[in-house]
PDB file of C-alpha atoms in Angstrom:
ATOM      1  CA  MET C   1     -22.543 -36.591  -9.039  1.00  0.00           C
ATOM      2  CA  LYS C   2     -23.913 -33.413  -7.508  1.00  0.00           C
ATOM      3  CA  LYS C   3     -21.394 -30.733  -6.698  1.00  0.00           C
ATOM      4  CA  ASP C   4     -20.832 -29.926  -2.987  1.00  0.00           C
ATOM      5  CA  LEU C   5     -22.758 -33.020  -1.899  1.00  0.00           C
ATOM      6  CA  HIS C   6     -20.266 -34.093   0.788  1.00  0.00           C
ATOM      7  CA  PRO C   7     -18.996 -31.929   3.656  1.00  0.00           C
ATOM      8  CA  GLU C   8     -15.608 -30.236   3.403  1.00  0.00           C
ATOM      9  CA  ASN C   9     -13.920 -32.619   5.867  1.00  0.00           C
ATOM     10  CA  TYR C  10     -15.098 -35.861   4.164  1.00  0.00           C
ATOM     11  CA  ARG C  11     -11.805 -37.731   3.804  1.00  0.00           C
ATOM     12  CA  PRO C  12     -10.180 -41.176   4.116  1.00  0.00           C
ATOM     13  CA  VAL C  13      -9.894 -42.222   7.781  1.00  0.00           C
ATOM     14  CA  VAL C  14      -8.405 -45.371   9.313  1.00  0.00           C
ATOM     15  CA  PHE C  15     -10.581 -46.992  11.982  1.00  0.00           C
ATOM     16  CA  LYS C  16      -8.565 -48.974  14.532  1.00  0.00           C
ATOM     17  CA  ASP C  17     -10.093 -51.601  16.832  1.00  0.00           C
ATOM     18  CA  MET C  18      -8.277 -51.125  20.140  1.00  0.00           C
ATOM     19  CA  SER C  19      -9.192 -54.583  21.475  1.00  0.00           C
ATOM     20  CA  ASN C  20      -7.332 -56.529  18.763  1.00  0.00           C
ATOM     21  CA  GLY C  21      -5.418 -53.908  16.733  1.00  0.00           C
ATOM     22  CA  ASP C  22      -7.282 -54.538  13.460  1.00  0.00           C
ATOM     23  CA  MET C  23      -7.494 -51.513  11.131  1.00  0.00           C
ATOM     24  CA  PHE C  24      -9.582 -50.671   8.072  1.00  0.00           C
ATOM     25  CA  LEU C  25      -9.798 -47.670   5.774  1.00  0.00           C
ATOM     26  CA  SER C  26     -13.041 -45.851   5.018  1.00  0.00           C
ATOM     27  CA  ARG C  27     -14.179 -42.320   4.302  1.00  0.00           C
ATOM     28  CA  SER C  28     -15.599 -40.285   7.156  1.00  0.00           C
ATOM     29  CA  THR C  29     -16.062 -36.874   8.722  1.00  0.00           C
ATOM     30  CA  ALA C  30     -15.010 -38.143  12.182  1.00  0.00           C
ATOM     31  CA  LYS C  31     -12.915 -35.579  14.050  1.00  0.00           C
ATOM     32  CA  THR C  32      -9.501 -36.855  15.106  1.00  0.00           C
ATOM     33  CA  THR C  33      -6.035 -35.483  15.797  1.00  0.00           C
ATOM     34  CA  ASP C  34      -4.038 -38.738  15.705  1.00  0.00           C
ATOM     35  CA  THR C  35      -2.475 -40.200  12.557  1.00  0.00           C
ATOM     36  CA  VAL C  36      -1.269 -43.674  11.616  1.00  0.00           C
ATOM     37  CA  GLU C  37       0.718 -45.279   8.799  1.00  0.00           C
ATOM     38  CA  PHE C  38      -1.562 -47.627   6.832  1.00  0.00           C
ATOM     39  CA  GLU C  39      -0.544 -49.384   3.598  1.00  0.00           C
ATOM     40  CA  GLY C  40       2.302 -46.940   2.999  1.00  0.00           C
ATOM     41  CA  GLU C  41       0.239 -43.771   3.491  1.00  0.00           C
ATOM     42  CA  THR C  42      -0.418 -41.579   6.537  1.00  0.00           C
ATOM     43  CA  TYR C  43      -4.083 -41.181   7.469  1.00  0.00           C
ATOM     44  CA  PRO C  44      -6.025 -39.776  10.416  1.00  0.00           C
ATOM     45  CA  VAL C  45      -7.011 -42.578  12.816  1.00  0.00           C
ATOM     46  CA  PHE C  46     -10.263 -43.012  14.749  1.00  0.00           C
ATOM     47  CA  LYS C  47      -9.997 -45.452  17.672  1.00  0.00           C
ATOM     48  CA  LEU C  48     -12.854 -47.906  18.280  1.00  0.00           C
ATOM     49  CA  GLU C  49     -13.446 -50.008  21.387  1.00  0.00           C
ATOM     50  CA  ILE C  50     -15.038 -52.840  19.433  1.00  0.00           C
ATOM     51  CA  SER C  51     -15.641 -53.647  15.753  1.00  0.00           C
ATOM     52  CA  ASN C  52     -16.910 -56.540  13.691  1.00  0.00           C
ATOM     53  CA  THR C  53     -13.523 -58.295  14.013  1.00  0.00           C
ATOM     54  CA  SER C  54     -13.752 -58.445  17.810  1.00  0.00           C
ATOM     55  CA  HIS C  55     -17.504 -58.453  18.546  1.00  0.00           C
ATOM     56  CA  PRO C  56     -18.783 -61.840  19.803  1.00  0.00           C
ATOM     57  CA  PHE C  57     -21.759 -61.796  17.417  1.00  0.00           C
ATOM     58  CA  PHE C  58     -19.518 -61.657  14.338  1.00  0.00           C
ATOM     59  CA  THR C  59     -16.677 -63.851  15.631  1.00  0.00           C
ATOM     60  CA  GLY C  60     -18.884 -66.625  17.022  1.00  0.00           C
ATOM     61  CA  LYS C  61     -16.974 -66.601  20.305  1.00  0.00           C
ATOM     62  CA  SER C  62     -18.920 -65.892  23.444  1.00  0.00           C
ATOM     63  CA  LYS C  63     -16.734 -63.547  25.437  1.00  0.00           C
ATOM     64  CA  LEU C  64     -17.846 -61.128  28.116  1.00  0.00           C
ATOM     65  CA  VAL C  65     -16.202 -57.729  27.827  1.00  0.00           C
ATOM     66  CA  ASP C  66     -16.561 -55.988  31.155  1.00  0.00           C
ATOM     67  CA  THR C  67     -14.036 -53.433  32.310  1.00  0.00           C
ATOM     68  CA  ALA C  68     -15.769 -52.540  35.577  1.00  0.00           C
ATOM     69  CA  GLY C  69     -16.000 -56.104  36.911  1.00  0.00           C
ATOM     70  CA  ARG C  70     -19.776 -56.001  37.305  1.00  0.00           C
ATOM     71  CA  VAL C  71     -20.313 -59.376  35.627  1.00  0.00           C
ATOM     72  CA  ASP C  72     -17.740 -61.077  37.863  1.00  0.00           C
ATOM     73  CA  LYS C  73     -19.305 -59.497  40.942  1.00  0.00           C
ATOM     74  CA  PHE C  74     -22.756 -60.710  39.885  1.00  0.00           C
ATOM     75  CA  MET C  75     -21.516 -64.229  39.133  1.00  0.00           C
ATOM     76  CA  SER C  76     -19.714 -64.549  42.465  1.00  0.00           C
ATOM     77  CA  ARG C  77     -22.735 -63.254  44.380  1.00  0.00           C
ATOM     78  CA  TYR C  78     -25.294 -65.544  42.768  1.00  0.00           C
ATOM     79  CA  ALA C  79     -23.136 -68.621  42.147  1.00  0.00           C
ATOM     80  CA  ARG C  80     -24.174 -70.039  45.525  1.00  0.00           C
ATOM     81  CA  THR C  81     -27.888 -70.035  44.660  1.00  0.00           C
ATOM     82  CA  LYS C  82     -27.323 -71.854  41.379  1.00  0.00           C
ATOM     83  CA  LYS C  83     -25.859 -74.970  43.053  1.00  0.00           C
TER      84      LYS C  83
END
């Protein structure tokens, strides 16, 4: 392998899905200040809103994730015209 191929801060990082709490370990240069205990070791943690363990495409469950309530507002407004 070529010397000095990866950046200086290329290290193991735990990625945590905040919607279901699932975590996985990978190598990354992502900047983070938080740490977490994972499989007996302490690693920096990068928090994700959604990953393959919670995304509807990968899970096969159709679930609307809307924190602002825009989908509910749309559905309530146009539910009358659908009937």
